[in-house]
XYZ file of C-alpha atoms in Angstrom:
758
model
C 0.195 0.113 0.205
C 1.462 3.356 -1.708
C 2.237 5.939 1.745
C 2.540 8.379 -1.329
C -0.898 8.018 -2.174
C -1.587 9.195 1.692
C 0.747 11.962 1.657
C -0.122 13.536 -1.566
C -4.084 13.497 -0.542
C -3.372 14.905 2.954
C -0.952 17.700 1.292
C -4.324 18.565 -1.288
C -6.463 18.275 1.201
C -4.036 20.930 3.654
C -4.355 23.605 0.308
C -7.669 23.447 -0.031
C -8.056 24.171 4.016
C -5.729 26.897 3.587
C -7.267 28.308 0.946
C -10.048 28.275 2.744
C -8.946 30.044 5.934
C -7.295 32.522 3.442
C -11.105 32.777 2.221
C -12.542 33.188 5.564
C -9.477 35.674 6.885
C -11.084 38.129 4.176
C -14.309 37.495 4.631
C -13.078 38.608 7.855
C -10.813 41.401 7.501
C -14.220 42.966 4.757
C -16.554 42.018 7.257
C -14.055 44.725 9.807
C -14.267 47.016 7.557
C -17.066 47.755 6.736
C -18.415 47.467 10.346
C -15.624 50.531 10.852
C -17.079 52.869 8.148
C -17.668 56.488 8.989
C -20.727 58.413 8.394
C -23.681 58.484 10.724
C -26.691 59.006 8.244
C -28.915 56.606 7.877
C -28.185 55.625 4.285
C -24.911 54.743 5.776
C -26.413 52.553 8.734
C -29.051 50.751 6.430
C -25.787 49.987 3.559
C -23.299 49.097 6.912
C -26.281 46.251 7.816
C -26.498 44.781 4.848
C -23.034 44.173 3.922
C -22.391 43.046 7.505
C -25.489 40.589 7.069
C -23.486 39.223 3.767
C -20.274 38.370 5.152
C -21.681 37.015 8.074
C -23.696 34.600 5.331
C -19.933 34.256 3.307
C -18.347 33.382 6.561
C -20.812 30.922 8.097
C -21.194 28.936 4.262
C -17.029 28.489 4.691
C -17.006 27.793 8.414
C -19.984 24.992 7.311
C -17.840 23.708 4.472
C -14.960 23.226 6.569
C -15.726 19.642 8.364
C -15.259 16.635 5.210
C -14.841 19.639 3.139
C -13.184 16.834 0.220
C -14.684 14.016 -0.189
C -13.628 12.417 -3.389
C -11.578 12.215 -6.434
C -11.815 11.210 -10.122
C -9.282 10.486 -12.465
C -10.003 10.780 -16.102
C -8.800 8.513 -19.497
C -7.052 11.540 -20.615
C -4.903 12.493 -17.284
C -7.552 14.931 -16.314
C -8.419 15.085 -12.424
C -10.351 16.187 -10.345
C -11.213 16.766 -6.645
C -14.393 16.551 -5.508
C -15.574 18.709 -2.230
C -18.643 20.088 -0.509
C -18.211 23.496 -2.038
C -15.789 25.022 -4.827
C -12.862 26.653 -4.068
C -10.131 28.806 -6.398
C -6.456 28.812 -5.483
C -6.461 32.421 -6.112
C -9.298 35.385 -7.384
C -7.732 35.207 -11.206
C -7.609 31.616 -11.656
C -10.548 29.987 -13.397
C -10.595 26.537 -12.885
C -11.378 25.734 -9.145
C -8.874 24.127 -6.807
C -12.050 22.196 -5.102
C -14.835 20.760 -7.593
C -18.113 21.596 -6.125
C -19.882 18.450 -5.604
C -22.909 19.986 -7.401
C -21.054 20.910 -10.230
C -21.789 19.074 -13.637
C -18.206 17.953 -13.842
C -18.854 16.080 -10.410
C -21.325 13.684 -12.091
C -18.898 10.858 -12.729
C -18.771 10.604 -8.956
C -21.422 9.516 -8.523
C -22.939 7.602 -11.503
C -19.978 5.987 -12.479
C -19.975 2.593 -13.108
C -17.689 -0.806 -14.191
C -20.094 -0.832 -17.434
C -20.565 2.789 -17.789
C -17.202 4.342 -16.759
C -18.585 7.799 -18.326
C -14.692 8.470 -19.383
C -13.354 7.626 -15.767
C -10.557 5.388 -15.183
C -10.342 5.955 -11.072
C -12.611 7.258 -8.608
C -11.644 7.655 -5.050
C -13.160 8.175 -1.990
C -11.877 10.310 0.859
C -12.426 9.903 4.118
C -11.343 12.705 6.716
C -10.934 13.464 10.546
C -11.277 17.491 10.431
C -8.725 18.204 8.283
C -6.132 15.110 8.515
C -6.856 12.266 6.024
C -7.374 8.866 7.646
C -8.238 6.719 4.767
C -8.499 5.942 0.921
C -10.768 3.557 -1.164
C -10.124 3.110 -4.679
C -12.746 1.922 -7.363
C -10.690 0.953 -10.490
C -13.576 1.748 -13.989
C -11.071 0.904 -16.374
C -9.661 -2.286 -16.276
C -7.625 -2.180 -18.575
C -5.687 -0.223 -16.819
C -3.581 -1.405 -15.095
C -2.066 0.316 -11.984
C -2.202 -0.213 -8.845
C -2.543 2.426 -5.426
C -3.383 -0.082 -3.007
C -6.418 1.200 -1.490
C -8.310 -1.035 -4.187
C -11.399 -1.413 -2.227
C -12.629 -4.850 -2.415
C -16.559 -4.049 -2.388
C -17.548 -1.172 -3.749
C -20.338 -0.401 -0.588
C -17.561 -0.362 1.811
C -17.549 3.263 1.760
C -21.209 3.780 1.966
C -21.639 0.431 4.651
C -19.546 2.643 6.871
C -21.439 5.731 6.980
C -24.851 3.378 7.496
C -22.926 1.286 10.451
C -21.868 5.121 12.153
C -23.427 5.842 15.591
C -26.530 8.028 15.257
C -25.636 11.946 17.042
C -29.559 13.304 16.837
C -29.027 15.334 13.686
C -28.929 13.993 10.164
C -25.507 13.954 8.199
C -25.612 15.131 4.648
C -25.234 11.721 2.160
C -22.963 13.968 -0.075
C -19.890 11.737 -0.366
C -21.898 8.252 -0.463
C -25.012 9.388 -2.856
C -26.191 7.002 -4.547
C -27.116 6.433 -8.741
C -30.653 6.930 -8.311
C -30.110 9.323 -5.266
C -28.652 11.285 -7.701
C -31.070 11.672 -10.808
C -33.695 12.662 -8.800
C -31.088 15.028 -7.121
C -31.034 16.740 -10.566
C -33.952 16.154 -11.904
C -35.081 20.005 -13.464
C -36.781 22.417 -10.532
C -40.039 23.543 -13.027
C -42.978 20.835 -12.296
C -44.122 18.821 -9.606
C -41.656 15.466 -8.785
C -43.060 12.746 -6.353
C -40.119 10.738 -4.977
C -41.753 7.641 -3.376
C -40.057 5.456 -0.732
C -40.134 3.493 2.504
C -38.110 3.465 5.430
C -35.184 4.021 4.918
C -34.256 5.057 1.754
C -32.684 8.148 2.157
C -35.845 10.393 0.425
C -35.759 12.978 2.714
C -31.082 13.320 2.544
C -32.286 13.359 -1.303
C -34.857 16.305 -0.919
C -32.527 18.018 0.992
C -29.687 18.121 -0.979
C -31.900 18.634 -3.967
C -32.875 22.004 -2.164
C -29.325 22.248 -2.640
C -28.577 21.471 -5.700
C -31.491 23.560 -6.756
C -30.464 26.557 -4.927
C -26.643 25.778 -6.774
C -28.532 25.670 -10.625
C -30.770 28.569 -9.993
C -29.343 30.510 -8.016
C -29.639 33.990 -8.811
C -33.816 32.669 -9.133
C -34.172 30.970 -6.233
C -31.848 33.163 -4.078
C -34.543 36.538 -4.574
C -38.102 33.500 -4.126
C -36.283 31.105 -1.604
C -36.976 27.526 -0.979
C -39.795 26.112 1.460
C -39.035 22.726 3.418
C -42.099 21.513 4.711
C -41.193 18.978 7.822
C -44.159 16.666 9.758
C -43.525 18.268 13.299
C -40.358 20.424 15.405
C -37.934 17.956 16.092
C -37.576 16.317 12.721
C -37.167 20.615 11.284
C -33.932 20.211 14.409
C -33.010 16.869 12.988
C -32.548 18.233 9.346
C -31.434 21.820 10.493
C -27.861 21.434 10.238
C -27.519 19.020 6.761
C -28.445 22.140 4.798
C -25.713 24.288 6.970
C -23.540 21.950 6.393
C -23.698 22.013 3.196
C -23.423 26.125 2.501
C -27.146 26.721 2.471
C -28.365 28.894 4.414
C -31.447 30.869 2.586
C -33.612 28.232 3.162
C -36.860 28.290 5.069
C -37.996 25.609 7.206
C -40.864 25.226 8.581
C -44.056 23.199 9.658
C -47.580 23.574 8.557
C -48.434 24.796 11.935
C -45.535 27.788 11.238
C -46.301 29.063 8.106
C -49.152 31.278 9.546
C -46.916 34.910 10.373
C -48.140 35.453 13.935
C -49.574 31.997 14.854
C -47.181 29.404 16.170
C -49.837 26.570 16.577
C -48.819 24.414 19.528
C -52.131 23.620 21.365
C -53.329 19.862 20.819
C -56.583 18.266 19.557
C -58.241 14.976 18.956
C -57.524 13.334 15.445
C -60.867 13.566 14.737
C -60.920 17.119 14.749
C -58.031 17.934 13.018
C -59.600 15.356 10.312
C -62.947 17.530 10.161
C -60.831 20.710 9.837
C -58.404 18.747 6.996
C -61.615 17.787 4.740
C -61.826 19.616 1.469
C -65.380 20.732 2.155
C -64.272 22.746 5.245
C -63.072 25.894 2.322
C -66.936 25.688 1.000
C -67.791 25.580 4.425
C -65.857 28.679 5.702
C -67.064 30.852 2.443
C -70.528 30.143 3.082
C -69.410 31.384 6.834
C -68.226 34.469 5.099
C -71.510 35.080 3.303
C -73.533 34.420 6.185
C -71.665 37.574 8.298
C -72.817 40.238 4.914
C -75.778 40.783 6.338
C -79.020 43.076 5.455
C -81.871 43.873 7.750
C -85.190 42.224 8.476
C -88.036 43.348 6.551
C -89.937 45.423 7.415
C -87.302 45.838 9.941
C -84.956 48.796 8.877
C -82.216 50.403 11.070
C -82.982 53.990 12.204
C -79.516 55.829 12.727
C -79.817 59.535 14.396
C -78.133 62.001 12.583
C -77.758 66.027 12.742
C -80.024 66.129 9.743
C -82.747 63.655 11.278
C -82.741 60.072 11.250
C -81.870 57.942 8.014
C -83.035 54.514 7.475
C -81.165 51.195 6.078
C -83.533 49.113 5.117
C -83.615 46.179 3.336
C -83.868 46.706 -0.081
C -81.361 49.164 0.447
C -79.077 46.618 2.326
C -80.271 43.844 -0.407
C -78.573 46.265 -3.498
C -75.552 47.181 -1.991
C -74.588 43.682 -0.988
C -75.418 42.534 -4.791
C -73.300 45.112 -6.233
C -70.723 44.394 -3.360
C -70.874 40.868 -4.044
C -70.583 41.103 -8.125
C -66.531 42.435 -7.407
C -65.717 38.782 -7.417
C -63.756 40.463 -4.404
C -62.930 38.876 -1.136
C -64.945 40.254 2.663
C -63.074 43.012 3.773
C -61.689 44.143 0.251
C -65.307 43.811 -1.519
C -66.863 45.915 1.799
C -66.363 49.834 0.450
C -68.340 48.889 -1.973
C -71.334 47.599 0.077
C -70.880 50.696 2.349
C -70.241 53.745 -0.788
C -73.325 52.645 -1.966
C -75.212 52.472 0.874
C -73.662 56.237 2.549
C -74.994 57.060 -1.284
C -78.397 55.777 -0.609
C -78.415 58.012 2.868
C -77.078 61.087 1.422
C -80.106 60.717 -1.022
C -82.307 60.581 1.272
C -81.342 63.766 3.077
C -81.074 65.578 -0.030
C -84.529 63.948 -1.264
C -85.473 65.649 2.773
C -83.742 68.929 3.063
C -83.450 70.385 -0.580
C -87.275 68.977 -1.612
C -89.474 71.673 -2.786
C -92.884 71.869 -0.874
C -94.846 73.147 -3.904
C -93.145 69.726 -6.089
C -90.711 71.683 -7.597
C -87.067 70.309 -8.565
C -84.603 69.370 -5.943
C -83.426 73.224 -5.110
C -79.777 71.808 -3.563
C -76.797 72.275 -5.789
C -73.909 69.455 -6.422
C -71.720 71.603 -3.402
C -74.548 71.410 -1.443
C -74.984 67.333 -1.759
C -71.715 67.168 -2.279
C -71.042 68.236 1.336
C -74.060 65.709 3.055
C -72.274 63.338 1.548
C -69.115 64.031 3.223
C -71.122 64.215 6.780
C -73.289 61.503 6.363
C -69.771 59.414 5.453
C -67.902 60.752 8.207
C -70.953 59.890 10.876
C -69.893 57.387 13.209
C -73.397 56.210 13.720
C -74.233 55.157 9.772
C -70.321 53.257 10.386
C -71.808 51.392 13.594
C -75.029 50.514 11.513
C -73.297 49.921 8.329
C -70.472 47.604 10.054
C -73.300 45.460 11.824
C -74.142 44.057 8.281
C -70.657 44.530 6.682
C -68.377 43.566 9.526
C -65.036 44.229 8.982
C -62.907 41.059 9.684
C -59.492 39.538 10.700
C -58.250 35.621 9.813
C -58.082 35.366 13.937
C -61.214 36.908 14.751
C -63.688 34.925 12.290
C -62.305 31.473 12.689
C -62.508 31.747 16.397
C -65.742 32.816 15.874
C -66.774 30.067 13.534
C -65.297 27.327 16.192
C -67.215 28.695 18.383
C -70.517 28.070 16.576
C -69.073 25.843 13.875
C -72.326 26.665 10.895
C -72.811 24.538 8.156
C -71.454 20.979 9.855
C -73.393 17.619 10.814
C -73.657 18.111 14.537
C -71.377 15.881 14.882
C -68.556 17.341 12.927
C -69.835 20.564 14.523
C -69.406 18.897 18.565
C -65.357 17.731 17.158
C -64.134 21.053 16.713
C -66.134 23.169 19.017
C -64.674 25.396 21.147
C -65.057 28.077 23.103
C -63.796 31.964 22.546
C -61.362 31.679 25.563
C -59.235 29.636 23.149
C -58.336 32.651 20.567
C -54.908 32.049 20.754
C -54.670 28.609 21.273
C -54.600 26.864 18.095
C -53.991 24.448 16.476
C -51.922 22.863 13.065
C -54.735 22.310 12.031
C -56.222 25.592 12.837
C -53.245 27.249 10.250
C -54.867 26.295 6.928
C -58.392 27.448 7.876
C -56.918 30.907 8.927
C -54.815 30.935 5.286
C -58.232 30.013 3.690
C -60.108 32.697 6.025
C -57.038 35.123 5.168
C -58.140 34.263 1.295
C -61.753 34.553 1.689
C -61.349 38.124 3.639
C -58.425 39.351 2.260
C -57.204 42.487 3.505
C -57.797 46.103 3.076
C -54.611 47.535 2.865
C -55.866 51.149 1.557
C -55.200 53.132 4.807
C -51.309 51.368 5.018
C -51.182 52.204 1.438
C -52.181 55.952 2.315
C -49.870 56.316 5.306
C -47.495 54.682 3.038
C -48.014 57.395 -0.264
C -48.557 60.737 2.837
C -45.129 59.338 4.341
C -43.086 59.264 0.826
C -44.894 62.888 -0.014
C -43.513 63.738 3.278
C -40.045 62.283 2.612
C -40.637 64.375 -1.020
C -40.914 67.572 0.323
C -37.923 67.296 2.985
C -35.772 66.214 -0.277
C -36.786 69.142 -2.330
C -36.888 71.458 0.849
C -32.619 70.205 1.132
C -32.147 70.915 -2.512
C -34.176 74.377 -2.390
C -31.633 75.235 0.382
C -28.732 73.359 -1.805
C -29.842 75.824 -4.734
C -29.890 78.924 -2.587
C -25.937 78.731 -0.710
C -24.658 77.661 -4.210
C -26.257 81.710 -6.107
C -25.471 83.367 -3.146
C -21.960 83.046 -3.822
C -22.651 85.314 -6.915
C -22.612 88.894 -6.614
C -25.550 90.297 -9.111
C -27.244 88.035 -11.929
C -25.262 88.471 -14.684
C -22.671 86.388 -11.949
C -24.943 84.009 -11.680
C -25.672 83.528 -15.767
C -22.021 83.438 -16.353
C -20.991 81.148 -13.717
C -23.928 78.782 -12.123
C -23.842 76.952 -15.819
C -20.049 75.875 -15.193
C -20.902 74.076 -11.662
C -22.675 71.459 -11.028
C -25.642 71.483 -8.045
C -27.535 68.818 -6.272
C -30.509 69.745 -8.511
C -28.351 68.794 -11.872
C -27.390 65.398 -10.662
C -30.734 64.171 -9.154
C -34.201 65.835 -8.370
C -36.432 65.205 -5.045
C -38.348 62.052 -5.677
C -35.388 60.162 -6.425
C -33.450 61.682 -3.197
C -36.155 60.736 -1.231
C -35.671 57.505 -2.830
C -32.012 56.855 -1.434
C -33.191 57.426 2.250
C -35.856 54.934 2.309
C -35.495 52.650 4.382
C -34.248 49.375 2.566
C -35.738 45.694 4.055
C -32.247 43.972 4.143
C -33.769 40.528 5.105
C -32.821 37.439 3.633
C -35.249 36.316 1.196
C -36.569 33.383 4.040
C -37.013 36.018 6.631
C -39.044 38.149 3.741
C -41.094 34.829 2.945
C -41.368 33.991 7.234
C -43.012 37.006 7.716
C -45.556 37.280 4.429
C -48.400 35.380 3.861
C -48.564 35.469 0.201
C -45.122 35.424 -0.442
C -44.984 32.980 -3.431
C -41.699 30.438 -3.182
C -39.199 29.685 -6.329
C -39.656 26.377 -4.828
C -41.166 24.004 -2.542
C -39.906 20.737 -0.661
C -42.803 18.609 1.447
C -41.717 15.711 3.317
C -43.766 12.969 4.702
C -45.972 15.222 1.244
C -48.608 11.634 2.366
C -49.708 13.130 5.705
C -51.140 16.427 5.147
C -54.730 17.179 4.608
C -56.528 18.857 1.243
C -56.849 22.336 3.573
C -53.235 22.281 3.747
C -52.711 21.527 0.713
C -54.481 24.807 -0.378
C -52.358 26.744 1.419
C -49.357 25.453 0.326
C -50.241 25.303 -3.557
C -51.195 29.370 -3.033
C -47.482 29.356 -1.728
C -46.332 27.807 -5.275
C -47.834 29.050 -8.188
C -45.933 28.008 -10.820
C -46.460 24.570 -8.978
C -42.469 24.062 -8.508
C -42.130 21.213 -6.274
C -40.858 18.111 -4.818
C -42.604 15.883 -2.821
C -41.154 13.023 -0.747
C -42.951 10.423 1.290
C -44.544 7.184 1.616
C -48.301 5.962 1.301
C -47.956 3.264 3.060
C -46.912 5.345 6.233
C -50.171 7.383 6.018
C -51.365 7.919 9.790
C -52.847 10.892 9.892
C -56.582 11.036 9.498
C -56.442 13.570 7.667
C -54.285 12.210 4.865
C -54.607 12.090 1.513
C -52.301 9.491 0.921
C -52.863 9.096 -2.676
C -50.437 11.008 -4.635
C -53.260 11.248 -7.594
C -55.803 12.824 -4.550
C -53.074 15.199 -3.533
C -52.313 16.236 -6.834
C -55.366 16.206 -9.155
C -57.197 19.458 -8.131
C -54.115 21.294 -9.367
C -52.106 19.697 -11.276
C -53.992 16.928 -13.235
C -51.529 14.551 -14.534
C -48.669 16.527 -15.161
C -46.593 15.519 -12.590
C -43.557 13.023 -11.979
C -43.226 9.810 -10.715
C -40.587 8.173 -9.319
C -39.517 5.443 -7.083
C -36.356 4.863 -4.212
C -36.617 0.989 -3.868
C -33.174 0.529 -1.220
C -33.712 0.787 2.147
C -30.122 1.993 3.457
C -31.342 2.413 6.829
C -33.182 -0.708 8.348
C -31.051 -4.441 8.270
C -33.228 -6.584 6.785
C -34.059 -8.563 10.120
C -35.915 -5.610 11.387
C -36.973 -4.923 7.773
C -38.726 -8.317 7.337
C -40.559 -7.629 10.942
C -42.452 -4.993 9.630
C -43.329 -6.201 6.784
C -44.997 -8.795 7.984
C -47.212 -6.540 10.282
C -48.115 -4.481 7.393
C -48.821 -7.492 5.102
C -51.740 -8.556 7.346
C -54.138 -5.905 5.912
C -52.034 -5.191 2.762
C -51.210 -8.886 1.699
C -49.176 -7.106 -1.674
C -47.071 -4.975 0.189
C -43.504 -5.196 -0.770
C -41.193 -3.020 0.932
C -37.325 -1.556 -0.036
C -34.781 -3.911 -0.077
C -32.883 -3.860 2.402
C -28.891 -3.502 1.672
C -27.205 -4.807 4.848
C -28.006 -7.835 7.278
C -26.596 -7.234 10.736
C -27.190 -11.044 11.573
C -28.992 -9.251 14.829
C -32.602 -10.524 15.682
C -35.039 -8.090 17.098
C -36.632 -9.015 20.295
C -39.684 -9.276 22.914
C -40.123 -9.069 26.091
C -43.607 -9.895 27.719
C -44.154 -8.220 31.435
C -47.178 -7.520 33.553
C -49.343 -4.711 33.598
C -47.620 -3.462 37.001
C -43.967 -4.242 35.715
C -44.234 -2.270 32.346
C -42.060 0.878 33.148
C -39.540 -0.797 34.996
C -38.859 -3.346 32.663
C -38.649 -0.697 29.795
C -36.106 1.041 32.171
C -34.154 -2.176 32.231
C -34.056 -2.510 28.853
C -33.095 1.198 28.624
C -30.117 0.780 30.608
C -29.122 -2.575 28.547
C -29.951 -1.369 24.813
C -28.710 2.215 24.799
C -25.321 2.625 22.789
C -22.101 4.161 24.019
C -22.114 5.790 21.464
C -25.294 6.192 19.629
C -28.791 7.266 20.165
C -31.884 5.386 21.211
C -35.403 5.740 21.001
C -38.303 4.353 23.311
C -41.222 4.915 21.435
C -44.502 3.882 23.119
C -48.307 5.118 22.358
C -49.003 8.823 23.881
C -50.534 7.167 26.800
C -47.919 5.775 28.218
C -45.583 8.130 28.398
C -46.768 9.813 31.827
C -45.580 6.328 33.348
C -42.724 5.886 32.097
C -41.350 9.461 32.591
C -42.593 9.078 36.424
C -40.343 5.758 37.107
C -37.755 7.501 35.219
C -37.613 10.282 37.369
C -37.306 8.093 40.556
C -34.705 5.623 39.350
C -31.713 7.018 36.485
C -33.364 9.235 34.539
C -32.450 8.273 31.103
C -35.478 8.745 29.180
C -36.122 12.041 28.461
C -38.525 13.705 31.791
C -38.883 16.743 30.801
C -41.857 16.018 27.885
C -39.615 17.621 25.145
C -38.158 16.071 21.991
C -34.237 16.459 22.417
C -32.830 14.474 19.568
C -29.234 15.191 21.282
C -29.342 13.307 23.871
C -28.604 9.591 24.910
C -32.437 8.363 25.010
C -35.546 9.768 24.160
C -39.265 9.012 24.187
C -41.523 9.204 21.274
C -44.889 8.426 19.928
C -45.040 7.291 16.518
C -46.019 10.472 14.869
C -42.993 12.251 16.667
C -40.704 9.602 15.462
C -41.558 9.778 11.649
C -38.745 10.757 9.251
C -35.786 10.126 12.462
C -33.579 7.456 13.084
C -32.185 5.627 15.898
C -29.147 3.332 16.810
C -31.920 0.991 18.684
C -35.232 1.369 19.169
C -37.761 -0.295 21.744
C -41.075 -0.096 21.171
C -43.353 -0.381 23.530
C -47.186 -1.947 24.168
C -46.941 -2.384 19.540
C -50.685 -4.014 19.958
C -52.105 -0.504 20.933
C -50.490 0.801 17.049
C -52.414 0.789 13.984
C -50.875 -0.283 11.093
C -49.026 2.368 10.003
C -48.124 3.918 13.098
C -46.515 0.647 13.972
C -44.752 0.187 10.855
C -43.171 3.476 11.953
C -42.121 2.535 14.509
C -40.389 -0.367 13.729
C -38.678 0.352 11.006
C -36.745 3.821 13.780
C -34.255 1.439 13.839
C -30.874 1.301 12.325
C -29.104 -1.538 14.466
C -31.101 -3.600 17.150
C -35.234 -3.971 17.984
C -36.957 -4.449 20.793
C -40.457 -4.714 21.681
C -41.992 -4.761 25.239
C -45.929 -5.904 25.738
C -48.315 -6.818 28.322
C -51.230 -8.925 26.099
C -51.070 -10.744 23.016
C -48.554 -9.656 20.482
C -50.345 -9.196 16.850
C -49.733 -11.856 14.935
C -47.495 -11.111 12.333
C -44.826 -10.017 15.437
C -45.654 -13.461 17.014
C -45.229 -15.728 13.640
C -41.903 -14.325 12.758
C -38.506 -16.092 13.917
C -37.576 -15.573 17.448
C -40.678 -14.762 18.820
């Protein structure tokens, strides 16, 4: 084995890191210089803030790239060699050829796709393993069998690097797979941005990792477009988002918004809980029509023969059924949302009420023409429009509404639903701030139905702009006056002033005001998080099969271009509101214009565990075929039957026995047993998460199956598997990368009891 090869790679890696350190130092100097810039004006402060943010982002990307910076090399038959890394790095600013090739660059594709049958021009592919900045191992794959040159680092197993990664201990945070992307994954990652791509895959097929690397690739390939519009990644729960949160930064990408559905209505953080049955009612597609009817209910008219009498300085005004019906018809005819159509309702009624006054005050007692002139009528109209009593009466018929107050009122009295469904979702007015994740799509739907009347905000903005222009004009006038004062008489001004440029010559008041406006220097992701109407450049949805029809309406509004990547597994659909079928999800929006691909290789779950999980699912799905596991550990799942009195103690004993020295263990139990397990844990070793929060960095964590979706652990203990539905059980059984145990009091489900080793 040639130590020279290892020495050369170490030398190269050192050079790359030296260049990285140089770039980091340059960025730090630039950031420091910006901070020290003089200038106290608002424009100077804003420009400094923007520059500091940009330099900070650069530093964050460089810091993230440091770990495992260079991980591969490809040697072409023509003698050209490329090193592959997390980011592209040049030797200096003048050199066009990169020192290190970004893994997303087209020239890097053979590293992921080349095979002995299709070498793509390669002679050799090398995997470089590092710890920190030290090269610890090389693994060479010969692509050109006619090349007899050997280094001594040739791998006897083409999957050696992949298997080493799969067998490594879990840390509670998802690691990127940039060094071990497989060919089927690479094709999905680099698929074109436009349109809807569905990536289906069973547990452990890497669909989440593929989706995240796809986000990184799209931000690389479509940088200009997506940097402005941002990428949204939707996950099933906050714990999952924490689990995947370090993947994209490790790939040098920070401009992505990660959120759950419950976080996609600005100003609302939906953390309250409710029954699955209630969530299913709220998530049903019919709720769009129900809410639309509820909004129309708020557009009322007085009863026939029961007019509203409005006191007024010039005599009482009468708002009757005929007037209101006509005004409502005119307003609805605009097709605008409730709040935006309301001014048409208001103006129509004000005109009618003004006409009442005109007829009363201006009437000729002898039957002649009305003697009020246009100015008099306009004055009466202004008086009616300014009357608080008039506006109060109109507001009782067509009130301005906010999504939150409207939905709170609806949930207090759920109209247009049958009694059973209404009872499931009904809650008191006191719960206005206790929003659940299933409420957020309803809030979003309400916002669409109501619209935002921003006329007052626009008027205020116009007034502020006019003030700034007037101020700028004053500054320019003072500047001009100061210049002309230097000349003794008009002849001097005429002769010399034209030769001297003033502020008036290079800028006008309006442009000067624009230069001093406050700039929004937030990132695109930060602005998107605060804007309900933001249209994202691309949306990635994990566990997509779980989202309700109403949640999909929310997401489709955020993606008018329908540029989306959806990943999930219909076999794992557990939410009663979940659509499950891809056609059910996408049919209403894109019909059959979407692409489907399937990942069929299980990289996480050993064959011994996968066989058990598949048997559990086949009870009700006889034709189910699981993804093929790439490895076998030789360790069979175990089961232990105990009494109810001993259950918690048995679980804690199993935790002590099974928890890895370097890794993570999950106890997956029905939600109703969590209190029991925490209580006993609090009096013993405290190995189970006793806080009730999901902290995946702990050695041991307690979860229910829904919380465990998308996560993986070295070892898993499933408590009372017979209490889980098919999907939840399948999820619980497929979280382990090494060992699985079952603790139960009653009989095991037959599919589990019949397996070898039970």
